[in-house]
Short mmCIF file of C-alpha atoms in Angstrom, two decimals:
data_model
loop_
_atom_site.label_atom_id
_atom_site.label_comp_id
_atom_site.label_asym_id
_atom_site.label_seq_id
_atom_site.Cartn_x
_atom_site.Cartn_y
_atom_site.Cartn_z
CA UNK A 1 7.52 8.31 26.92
CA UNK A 2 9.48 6.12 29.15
CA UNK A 3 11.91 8.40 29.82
CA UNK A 4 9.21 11.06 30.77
CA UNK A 5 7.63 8.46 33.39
CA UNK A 6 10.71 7.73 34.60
CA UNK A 7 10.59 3.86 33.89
CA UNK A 8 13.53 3.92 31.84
CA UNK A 9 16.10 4.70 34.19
CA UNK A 10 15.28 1.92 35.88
CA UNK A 11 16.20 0.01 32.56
CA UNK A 12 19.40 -1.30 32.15
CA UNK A 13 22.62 -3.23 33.03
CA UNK A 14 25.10 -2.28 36.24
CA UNK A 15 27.88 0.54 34.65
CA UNK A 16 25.62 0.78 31.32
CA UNK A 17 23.07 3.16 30.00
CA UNK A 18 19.33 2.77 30.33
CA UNK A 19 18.25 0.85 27.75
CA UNK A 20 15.14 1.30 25.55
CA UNK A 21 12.71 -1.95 26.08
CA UNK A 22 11.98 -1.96 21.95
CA UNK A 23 8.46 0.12 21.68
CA UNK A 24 6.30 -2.23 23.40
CA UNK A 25 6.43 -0.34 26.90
CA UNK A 26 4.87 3.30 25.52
CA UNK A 27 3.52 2.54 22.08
CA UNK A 28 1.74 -0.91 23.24
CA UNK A 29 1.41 -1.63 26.57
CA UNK A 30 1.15 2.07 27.86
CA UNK A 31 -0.36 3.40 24.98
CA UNK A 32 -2.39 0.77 23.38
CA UNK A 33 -3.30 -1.85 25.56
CA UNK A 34 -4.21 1.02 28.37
CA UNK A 35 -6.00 3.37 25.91
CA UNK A 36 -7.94 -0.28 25.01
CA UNK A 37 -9.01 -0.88 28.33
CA UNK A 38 -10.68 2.82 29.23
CA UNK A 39 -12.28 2.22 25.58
CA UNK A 40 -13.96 -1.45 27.53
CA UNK A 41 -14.27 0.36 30.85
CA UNK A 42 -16.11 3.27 28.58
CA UNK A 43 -18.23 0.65 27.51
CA UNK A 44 -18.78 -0.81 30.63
CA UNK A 45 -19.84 2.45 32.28
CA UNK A 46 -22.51 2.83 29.26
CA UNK A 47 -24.35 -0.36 30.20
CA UNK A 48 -25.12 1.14 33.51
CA UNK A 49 -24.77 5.08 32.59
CA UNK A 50 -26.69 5.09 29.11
CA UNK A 51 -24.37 7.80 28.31
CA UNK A 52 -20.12 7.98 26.74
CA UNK A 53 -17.77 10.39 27.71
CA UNK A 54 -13.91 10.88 26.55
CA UNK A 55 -11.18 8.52 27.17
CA UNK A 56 -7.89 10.63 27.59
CA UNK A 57 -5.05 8.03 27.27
CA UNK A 58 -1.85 9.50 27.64
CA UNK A 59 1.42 7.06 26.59
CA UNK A 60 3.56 8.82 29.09
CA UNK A 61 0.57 8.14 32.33
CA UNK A 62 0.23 4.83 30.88
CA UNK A 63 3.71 3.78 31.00
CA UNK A 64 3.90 5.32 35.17
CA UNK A 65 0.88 3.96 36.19
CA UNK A 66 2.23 0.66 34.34
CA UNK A 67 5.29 1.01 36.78
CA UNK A 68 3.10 1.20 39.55
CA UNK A 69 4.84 -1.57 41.51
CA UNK A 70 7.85 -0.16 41.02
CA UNK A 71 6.60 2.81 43.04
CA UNK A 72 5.06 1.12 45.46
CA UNK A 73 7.54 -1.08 46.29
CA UNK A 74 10.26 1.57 46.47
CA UNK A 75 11.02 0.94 50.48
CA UNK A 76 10.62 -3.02 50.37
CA UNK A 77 14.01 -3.27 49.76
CA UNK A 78 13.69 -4.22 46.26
CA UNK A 79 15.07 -0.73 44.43
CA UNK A 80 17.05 0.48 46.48
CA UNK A 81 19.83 -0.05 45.26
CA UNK A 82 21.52 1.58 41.87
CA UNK A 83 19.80 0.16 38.64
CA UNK A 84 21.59 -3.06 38.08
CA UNK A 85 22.01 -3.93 40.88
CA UNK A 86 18.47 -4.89 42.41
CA UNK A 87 16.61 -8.00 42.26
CA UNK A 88 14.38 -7.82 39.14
CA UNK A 89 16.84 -6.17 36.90
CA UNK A 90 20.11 -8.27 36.80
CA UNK A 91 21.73 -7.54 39.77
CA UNK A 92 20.71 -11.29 41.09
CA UNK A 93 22.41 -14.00 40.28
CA UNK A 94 18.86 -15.91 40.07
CA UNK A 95 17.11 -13.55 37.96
CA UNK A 96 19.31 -12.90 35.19
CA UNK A 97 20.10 -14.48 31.55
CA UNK A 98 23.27 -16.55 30.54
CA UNK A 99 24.55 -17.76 28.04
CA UNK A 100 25.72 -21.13 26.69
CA UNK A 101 28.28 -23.10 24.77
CA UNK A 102 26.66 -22.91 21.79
CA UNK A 103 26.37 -19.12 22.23
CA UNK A 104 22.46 -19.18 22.88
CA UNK A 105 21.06 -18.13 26.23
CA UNK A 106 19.30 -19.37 29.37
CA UNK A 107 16.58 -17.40 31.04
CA UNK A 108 16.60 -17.92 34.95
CA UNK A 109 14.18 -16.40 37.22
CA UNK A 110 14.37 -18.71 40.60
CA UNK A 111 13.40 -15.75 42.97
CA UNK A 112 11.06 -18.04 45.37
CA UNK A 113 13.49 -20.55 48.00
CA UNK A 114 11.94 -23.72 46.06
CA UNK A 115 12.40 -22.88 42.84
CA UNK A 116 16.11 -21.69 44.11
CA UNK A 117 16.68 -24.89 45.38
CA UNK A 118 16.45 -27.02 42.25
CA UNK A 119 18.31 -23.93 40.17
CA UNK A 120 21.19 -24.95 42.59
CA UNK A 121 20.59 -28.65 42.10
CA UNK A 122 20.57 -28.42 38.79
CA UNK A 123 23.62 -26.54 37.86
CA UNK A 124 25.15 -29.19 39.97
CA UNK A 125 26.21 -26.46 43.47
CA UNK A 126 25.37 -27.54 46.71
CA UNK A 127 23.52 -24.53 48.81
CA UNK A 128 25.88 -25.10 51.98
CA UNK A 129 28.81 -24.25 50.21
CA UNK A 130 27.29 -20.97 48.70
CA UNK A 131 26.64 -17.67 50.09
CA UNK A 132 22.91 -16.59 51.33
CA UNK A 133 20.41 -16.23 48.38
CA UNK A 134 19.73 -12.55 49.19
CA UNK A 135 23.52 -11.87 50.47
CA UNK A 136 23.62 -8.95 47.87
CA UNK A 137 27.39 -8.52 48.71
CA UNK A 138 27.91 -11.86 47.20
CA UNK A 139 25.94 -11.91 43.96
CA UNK A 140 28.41 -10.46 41.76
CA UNK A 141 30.72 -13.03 42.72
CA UNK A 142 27.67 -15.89 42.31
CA UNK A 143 26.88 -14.15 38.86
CA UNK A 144 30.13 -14.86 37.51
CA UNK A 145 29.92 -18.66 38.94
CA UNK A 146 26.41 -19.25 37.33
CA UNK A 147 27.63 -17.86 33.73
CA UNK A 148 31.05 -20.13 34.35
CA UNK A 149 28.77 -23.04 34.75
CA UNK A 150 26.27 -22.36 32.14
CA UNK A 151 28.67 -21.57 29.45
CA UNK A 152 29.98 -25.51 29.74
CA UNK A 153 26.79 -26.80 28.49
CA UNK A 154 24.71 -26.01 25.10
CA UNK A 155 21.33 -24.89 25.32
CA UNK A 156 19.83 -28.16 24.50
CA UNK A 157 21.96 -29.51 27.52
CA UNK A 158 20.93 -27.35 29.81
CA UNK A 159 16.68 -27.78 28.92
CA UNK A 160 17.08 -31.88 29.11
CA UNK A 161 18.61 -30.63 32.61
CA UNK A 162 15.91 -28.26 33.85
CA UNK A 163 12.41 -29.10 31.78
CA UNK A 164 9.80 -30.95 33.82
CA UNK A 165 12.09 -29.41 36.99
CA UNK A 166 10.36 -26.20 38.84
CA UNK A 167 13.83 -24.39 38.60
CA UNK A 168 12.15 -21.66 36.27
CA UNK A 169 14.86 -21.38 34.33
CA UNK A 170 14.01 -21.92 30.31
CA UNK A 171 15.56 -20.95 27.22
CA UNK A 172 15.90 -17.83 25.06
CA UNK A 173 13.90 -18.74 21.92
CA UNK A 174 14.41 -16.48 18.84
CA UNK A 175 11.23 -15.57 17.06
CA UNK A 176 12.20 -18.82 14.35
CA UNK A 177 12.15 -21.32 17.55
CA UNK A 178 9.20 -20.57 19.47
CA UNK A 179 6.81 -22.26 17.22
CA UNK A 180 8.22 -25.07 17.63
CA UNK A 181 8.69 -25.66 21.05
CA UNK A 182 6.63 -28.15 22.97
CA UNK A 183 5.17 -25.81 24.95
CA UNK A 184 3.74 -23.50 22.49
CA UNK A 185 2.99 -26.59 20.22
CA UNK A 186 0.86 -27.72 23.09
CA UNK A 187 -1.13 -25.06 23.12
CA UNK A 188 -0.98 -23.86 19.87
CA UNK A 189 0.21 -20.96 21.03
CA UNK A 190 1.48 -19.36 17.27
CA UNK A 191 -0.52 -19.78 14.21
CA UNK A 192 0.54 -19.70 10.61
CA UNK A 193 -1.37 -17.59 7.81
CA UNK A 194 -1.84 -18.77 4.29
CA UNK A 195 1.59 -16.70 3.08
CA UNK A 196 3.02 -19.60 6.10
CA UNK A 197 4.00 -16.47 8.28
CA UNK A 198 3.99 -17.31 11.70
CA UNK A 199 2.49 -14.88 14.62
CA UNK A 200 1.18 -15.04 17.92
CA UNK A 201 -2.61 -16.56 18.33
CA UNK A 202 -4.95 -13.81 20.04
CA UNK A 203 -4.65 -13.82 23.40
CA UNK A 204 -5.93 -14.16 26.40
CA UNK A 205 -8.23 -16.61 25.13
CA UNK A 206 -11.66 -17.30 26.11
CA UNK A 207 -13.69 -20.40 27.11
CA UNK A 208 -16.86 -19.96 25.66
CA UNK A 209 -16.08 -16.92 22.57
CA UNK A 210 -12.77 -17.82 21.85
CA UNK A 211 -11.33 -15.05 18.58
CA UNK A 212 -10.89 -16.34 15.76
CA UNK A 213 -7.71 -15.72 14.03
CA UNK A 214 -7.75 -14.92 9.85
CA UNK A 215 -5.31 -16.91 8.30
CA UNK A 216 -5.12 -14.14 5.43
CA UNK A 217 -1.80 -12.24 5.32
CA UNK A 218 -1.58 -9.12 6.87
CA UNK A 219 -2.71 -5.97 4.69
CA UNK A 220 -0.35 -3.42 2.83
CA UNK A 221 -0.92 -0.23 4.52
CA UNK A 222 -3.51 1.30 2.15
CA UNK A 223 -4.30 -1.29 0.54
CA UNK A 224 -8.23 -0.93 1.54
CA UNK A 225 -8.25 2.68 1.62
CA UNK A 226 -11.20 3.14 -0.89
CA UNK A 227 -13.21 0.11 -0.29
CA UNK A 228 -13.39 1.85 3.50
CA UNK A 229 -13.63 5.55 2.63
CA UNK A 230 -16.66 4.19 0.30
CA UNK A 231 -18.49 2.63 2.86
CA UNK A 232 -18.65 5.62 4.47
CA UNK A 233 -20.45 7.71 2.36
CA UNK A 234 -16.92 9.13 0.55
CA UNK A 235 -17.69 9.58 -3.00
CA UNK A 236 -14.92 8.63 -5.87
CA UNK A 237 -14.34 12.17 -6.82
CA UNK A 238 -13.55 13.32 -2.66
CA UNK A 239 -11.79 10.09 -2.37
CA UNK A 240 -9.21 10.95 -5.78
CA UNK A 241 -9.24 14.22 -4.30
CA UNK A 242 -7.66 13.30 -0.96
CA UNK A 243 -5.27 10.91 -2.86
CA UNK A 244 -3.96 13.99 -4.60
CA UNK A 245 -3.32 16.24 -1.95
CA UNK A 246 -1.46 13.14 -0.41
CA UNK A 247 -3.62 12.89 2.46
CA UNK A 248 -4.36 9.41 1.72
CA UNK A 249 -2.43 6.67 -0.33
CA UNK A 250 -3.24 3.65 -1.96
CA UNK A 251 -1.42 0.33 -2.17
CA UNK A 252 -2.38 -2.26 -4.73
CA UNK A 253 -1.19 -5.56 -3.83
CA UNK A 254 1.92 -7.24 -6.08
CA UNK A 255 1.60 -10.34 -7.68
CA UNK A 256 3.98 -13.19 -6.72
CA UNK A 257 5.46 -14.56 -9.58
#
């Protein structure tokens, strides 16, 4: 779907193939999330309208109109170049990941002059002895200073260096850290159910009908297939009937012993 919107040749690394961004740019944020907001715009509509109508969400659309910016912004100067080598997607120095001594990784993302300035300050360069930020000619050769520098501290170095600073740089948490981190602590951010699996909290969250989260494990897929089919109007003997021409399954949750 990405490749059909063209978004995914604008994925990927100088010299290297596009990349696929895992499934979340088709399946859930062109597919789902869009095919969830014409649903609420549907809905919208009806309060006014009295009446529905069909909601054709296509995955491939969804991803392109997604990329919208990239379109628009074709002749800003910001993708003009070959993929790699462009602002947002490696080729700068200041928007790019590195990684550390201890073999972890720094996220850095100092696109604005101010937040720039403390990057520079803070890996300890002074800005008169370095090339324009936007020299694109020079940002290979600033890439491979940045990574020299960063990969003389640890990860942990570099945050006591750059946290409470508005250098936006920040570290590459792995799905075991980011609990953990002050941040997220803060605002609770991840939530734990009662199997103490960790996932993300709903979000965006609201002031006055915030959702509230189960803290029951996740489902086995077809685990609730007859208590649903049931309570709609399926009778026992369609239901087994289904089961055994494998149009449906069942899933009967183990015990843990």
């Amino acid at each position: 779907f990405a490749l059909l919107s063209g978004v995914l040749s604008k994925l990927g690394r100088k010299d290297e193939n596009p990349y696929a961004p895992v499934n979340l740019l088709a399946d859930f944020a062109g597919g789902g999330v869009l095919c969830a907001m014409g649903i609420v715009t549907a809905l919208y509509e009806r309060t006014k309208s009295g009446k529905g109508q069909i909601i054709d969400a296509s995955m491939v659309e969804g991803v392109a109109y997604l990329s919208s910016f990239l379109w628009k912004s074709q002749n800003l100067g910001l993708w003009n170049r070959p993929r790699g080598e462009n602002l947002l997607d490696s080729g700068a120095p200041f928007y790019e990941t590195y990684k550390t001594s201890d073999g972890k990784f720094m996220a850095v993302g100092a696109i604005e002059p101010q937040f720039y300035k403390q990057l520079i300050k803070g890996l300890g360069l002074g800005s008169d002895k370095l090339p324009s930020q936007l020299s694109f000619s020079d940002w290979p050769k600033m890439k491979e200073e940045f990574a020299s520098i960063f990969a003389q501290k640890t990860q942990a170095e570099w945050c006591s260096i750059f946290d409470g600073t508005d250098a936006c740089v920040t570290p590459v948490l792995s799905f075991d850290e980011v609990a953990s981190h002050h941040h997220n602590k803060q605002r609770s951010s991840f939530i734990k159910n009662d199997q103490e699996e960790i996932s993300p909290r709903p979000a965006p969250l609201l002031s006055r009908t915030p959702a509230v989260p189960s803290f029951k494990r996740d489902p086995f897929i077809g685990e609730h297939t007859e208590e649903i089919l049931l309570e709609y109007g399926f009778t026992k003997q369609e239901i087994a009937k289904l089961y055994s021409d494998k149009v449906i399954e069942f899933s009967e949750p183990k015990a843990n012993l």
